[in-house]
JSON list of C-alpha atoms in Angstrom, two decimals:
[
{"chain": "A", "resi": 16, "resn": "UNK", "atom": "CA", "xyz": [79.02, 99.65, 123.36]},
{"chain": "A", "resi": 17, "resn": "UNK", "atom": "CA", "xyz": [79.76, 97.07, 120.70]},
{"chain": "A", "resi": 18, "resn": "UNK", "atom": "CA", "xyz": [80.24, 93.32, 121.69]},
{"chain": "A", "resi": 19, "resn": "UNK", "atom": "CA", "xyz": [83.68, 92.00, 120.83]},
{"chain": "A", "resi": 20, "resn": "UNK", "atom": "CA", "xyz": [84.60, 88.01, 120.58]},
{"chain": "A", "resi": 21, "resn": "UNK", "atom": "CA", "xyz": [88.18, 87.67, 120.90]},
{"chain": "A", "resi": 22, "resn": "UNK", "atom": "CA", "xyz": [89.69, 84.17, 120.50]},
{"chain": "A", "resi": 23, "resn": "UNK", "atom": "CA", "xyz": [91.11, 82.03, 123.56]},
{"chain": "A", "resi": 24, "resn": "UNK", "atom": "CA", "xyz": [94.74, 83.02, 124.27]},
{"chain": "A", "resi": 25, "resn": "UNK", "atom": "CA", "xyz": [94.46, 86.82, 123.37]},
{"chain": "A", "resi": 26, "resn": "UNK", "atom": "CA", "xyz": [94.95, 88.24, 126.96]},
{"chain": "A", "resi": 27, "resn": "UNK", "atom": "CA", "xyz": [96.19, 91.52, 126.02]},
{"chain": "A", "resi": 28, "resn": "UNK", "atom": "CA", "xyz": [94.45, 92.04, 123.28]},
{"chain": "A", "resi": 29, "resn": "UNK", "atom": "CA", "xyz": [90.90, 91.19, 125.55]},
{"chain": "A", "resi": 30, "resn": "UNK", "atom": "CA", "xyz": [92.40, 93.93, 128.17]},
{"chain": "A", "resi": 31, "resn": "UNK", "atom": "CA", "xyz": [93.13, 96.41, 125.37]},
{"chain": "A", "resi": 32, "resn": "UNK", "atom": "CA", "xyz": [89.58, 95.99, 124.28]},
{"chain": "A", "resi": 33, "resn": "UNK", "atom": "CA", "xyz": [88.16, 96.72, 127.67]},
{"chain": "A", "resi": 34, "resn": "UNK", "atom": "CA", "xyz": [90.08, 98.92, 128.67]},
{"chain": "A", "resi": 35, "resn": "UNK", "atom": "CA", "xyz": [88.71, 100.79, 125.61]},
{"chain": "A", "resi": 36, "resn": "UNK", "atom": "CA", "xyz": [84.99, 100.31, 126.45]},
{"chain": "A", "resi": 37, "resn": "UNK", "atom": "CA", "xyz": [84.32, 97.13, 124.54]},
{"chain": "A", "resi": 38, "resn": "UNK", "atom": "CA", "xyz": [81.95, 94.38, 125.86]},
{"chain": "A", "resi": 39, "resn": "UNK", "atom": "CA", "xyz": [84.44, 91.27, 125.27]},
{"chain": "A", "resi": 40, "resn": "UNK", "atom": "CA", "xyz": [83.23, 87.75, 125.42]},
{"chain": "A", "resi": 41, "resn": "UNK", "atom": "CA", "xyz": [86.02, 84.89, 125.16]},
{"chain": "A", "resi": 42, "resn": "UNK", "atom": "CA", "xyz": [85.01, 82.84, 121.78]},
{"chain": "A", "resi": 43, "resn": "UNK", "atom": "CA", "xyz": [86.26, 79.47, 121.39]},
{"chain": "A", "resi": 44, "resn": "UNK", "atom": "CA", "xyz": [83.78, 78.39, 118.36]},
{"chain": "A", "resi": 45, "resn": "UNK", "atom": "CA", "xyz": [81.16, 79.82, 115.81]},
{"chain": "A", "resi": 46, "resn": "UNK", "atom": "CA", "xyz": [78.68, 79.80, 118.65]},
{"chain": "A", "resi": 47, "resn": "UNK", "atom": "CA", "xyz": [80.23, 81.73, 121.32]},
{"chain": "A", "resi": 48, "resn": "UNK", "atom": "CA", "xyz": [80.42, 84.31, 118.77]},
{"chain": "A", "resi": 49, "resn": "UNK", "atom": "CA", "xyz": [76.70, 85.16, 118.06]},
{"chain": "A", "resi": 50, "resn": "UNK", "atom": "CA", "xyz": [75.33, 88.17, 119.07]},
{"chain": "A", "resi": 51, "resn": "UNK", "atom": "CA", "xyz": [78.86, 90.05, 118.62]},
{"chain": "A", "resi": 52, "resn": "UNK", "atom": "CA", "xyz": [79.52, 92.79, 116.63]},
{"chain": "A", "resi": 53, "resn": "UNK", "atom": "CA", "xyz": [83.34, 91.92, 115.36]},
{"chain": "A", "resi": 54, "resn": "UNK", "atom": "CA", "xyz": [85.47, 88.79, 116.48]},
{"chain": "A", "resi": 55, "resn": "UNK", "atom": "CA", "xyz": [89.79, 89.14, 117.14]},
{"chain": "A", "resi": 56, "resn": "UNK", "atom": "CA", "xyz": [91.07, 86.23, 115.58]},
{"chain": "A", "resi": 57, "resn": "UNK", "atom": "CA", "xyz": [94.59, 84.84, 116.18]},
{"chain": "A", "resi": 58, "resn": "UNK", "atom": "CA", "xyz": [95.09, 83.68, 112.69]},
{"chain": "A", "resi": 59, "resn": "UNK", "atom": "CA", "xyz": [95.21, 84.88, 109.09]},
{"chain": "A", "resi": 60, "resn": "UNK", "atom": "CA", "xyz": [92.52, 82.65, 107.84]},
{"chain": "A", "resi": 61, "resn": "UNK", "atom": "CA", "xyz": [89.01, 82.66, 109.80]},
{"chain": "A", "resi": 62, "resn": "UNK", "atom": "CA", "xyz": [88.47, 79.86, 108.95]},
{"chain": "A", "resi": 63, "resn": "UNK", "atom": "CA", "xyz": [91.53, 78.12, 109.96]},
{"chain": "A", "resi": 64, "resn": "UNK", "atom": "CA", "xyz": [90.46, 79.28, 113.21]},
{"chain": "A", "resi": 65, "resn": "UNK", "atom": "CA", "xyz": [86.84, 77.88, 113.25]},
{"chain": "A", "resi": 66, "resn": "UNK", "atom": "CA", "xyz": [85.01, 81.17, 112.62]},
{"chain": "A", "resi": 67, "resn": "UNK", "atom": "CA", "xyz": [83.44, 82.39, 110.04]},
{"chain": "A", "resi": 68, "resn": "UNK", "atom": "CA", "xyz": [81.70, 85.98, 109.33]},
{"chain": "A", "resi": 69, "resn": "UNK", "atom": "CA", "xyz": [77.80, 85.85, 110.72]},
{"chain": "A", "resi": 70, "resn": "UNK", "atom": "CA", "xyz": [75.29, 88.50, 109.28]},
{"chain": "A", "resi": 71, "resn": "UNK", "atom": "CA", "xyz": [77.05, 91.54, 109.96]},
{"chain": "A", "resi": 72, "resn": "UNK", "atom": "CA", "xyz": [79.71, 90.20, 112.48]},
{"chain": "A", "resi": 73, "resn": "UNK", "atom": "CA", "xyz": [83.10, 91.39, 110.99]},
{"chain": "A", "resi": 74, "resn": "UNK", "atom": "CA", "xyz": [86.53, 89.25, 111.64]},
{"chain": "A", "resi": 75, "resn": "UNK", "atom": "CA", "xyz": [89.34, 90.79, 112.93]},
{"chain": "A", "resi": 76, "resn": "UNK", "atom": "CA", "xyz": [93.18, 89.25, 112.63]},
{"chain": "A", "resi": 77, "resn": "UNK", "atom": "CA", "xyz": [95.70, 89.63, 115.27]},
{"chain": "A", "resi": 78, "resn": "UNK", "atom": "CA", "xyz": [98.43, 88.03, 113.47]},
{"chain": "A", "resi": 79, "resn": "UNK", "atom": "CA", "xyz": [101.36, 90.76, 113.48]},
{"chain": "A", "resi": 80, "resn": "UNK", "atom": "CA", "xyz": [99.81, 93.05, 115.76]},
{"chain": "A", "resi": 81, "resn": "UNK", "atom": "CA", "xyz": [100.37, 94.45, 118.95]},
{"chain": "A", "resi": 82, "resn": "UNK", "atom": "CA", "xyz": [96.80, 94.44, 121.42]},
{"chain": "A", "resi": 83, "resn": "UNK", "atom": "CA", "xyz": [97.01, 98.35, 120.73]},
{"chain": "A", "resi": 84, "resn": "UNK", "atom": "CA", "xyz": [96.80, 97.80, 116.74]},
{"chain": "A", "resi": 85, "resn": "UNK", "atom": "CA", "xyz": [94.31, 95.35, 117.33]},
{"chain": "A", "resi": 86, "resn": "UNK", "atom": "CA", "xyz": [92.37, 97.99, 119.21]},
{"chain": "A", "resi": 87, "resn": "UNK", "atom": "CA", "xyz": [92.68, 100.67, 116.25]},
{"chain": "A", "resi": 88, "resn": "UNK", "atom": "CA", "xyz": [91.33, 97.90, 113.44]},
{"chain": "A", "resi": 89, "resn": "UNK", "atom": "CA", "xyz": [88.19, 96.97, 115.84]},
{"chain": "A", "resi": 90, "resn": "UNK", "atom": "CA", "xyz": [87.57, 100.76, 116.33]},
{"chain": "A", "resi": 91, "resn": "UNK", "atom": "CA", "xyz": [87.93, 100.83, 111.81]},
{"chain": "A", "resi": 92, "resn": "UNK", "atom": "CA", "xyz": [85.96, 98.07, 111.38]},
{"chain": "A", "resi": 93, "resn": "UNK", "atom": "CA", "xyz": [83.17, 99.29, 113.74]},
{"chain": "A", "resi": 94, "resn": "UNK", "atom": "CA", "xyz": [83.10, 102.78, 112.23]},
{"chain": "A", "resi": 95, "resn": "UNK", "atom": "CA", "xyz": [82.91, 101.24, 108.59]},
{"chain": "A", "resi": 96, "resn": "UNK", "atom": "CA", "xyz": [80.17, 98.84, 109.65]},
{"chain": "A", "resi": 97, "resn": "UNK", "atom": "CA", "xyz": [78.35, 102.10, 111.30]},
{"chain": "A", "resi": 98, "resn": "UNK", "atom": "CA", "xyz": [79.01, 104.46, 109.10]}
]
């Protein structure tokens, strides 16, 4: 199963993740986010947030969202990447 960053502060969104499957790592900078597939974001801007898209590593925004909307655009993004 895919590796999933999700920013500091995102509880439900980490559980939502989880519960569907996801290996998710709490990411607090650029490097705690190597080696992950797609990173949940807090913010509108990446880069605001201190991340930035590595390799293939997509970026995910929570602003808005509810943790089960989050859920649905990581399952998207990881489909696209995959498909």
């Amino acid at each position: 199963m895919a590796k999933i960053g999700v920013q500091s502060g995102l509880t439900d969104i980490e559980n939502e993740l989880q519960t569907l499957g996801y290996d998710v790592v709490h990411v607090k900078n650029e490097t705690d986010a190597s080696g992950c597939d797609c990173c949940v974001v807090s913010g509108r801007d990446a880069d605001v947030a201190g991340m930035s898209p590595q390799g293939s590593m997509s970026i995910v925004s929570a602003d808005g969202l509810s943790a089960q909307e989050v859920g649905q655009r990581v399952e998207q993004t990881l489909s696209n990447q995959n498909g």
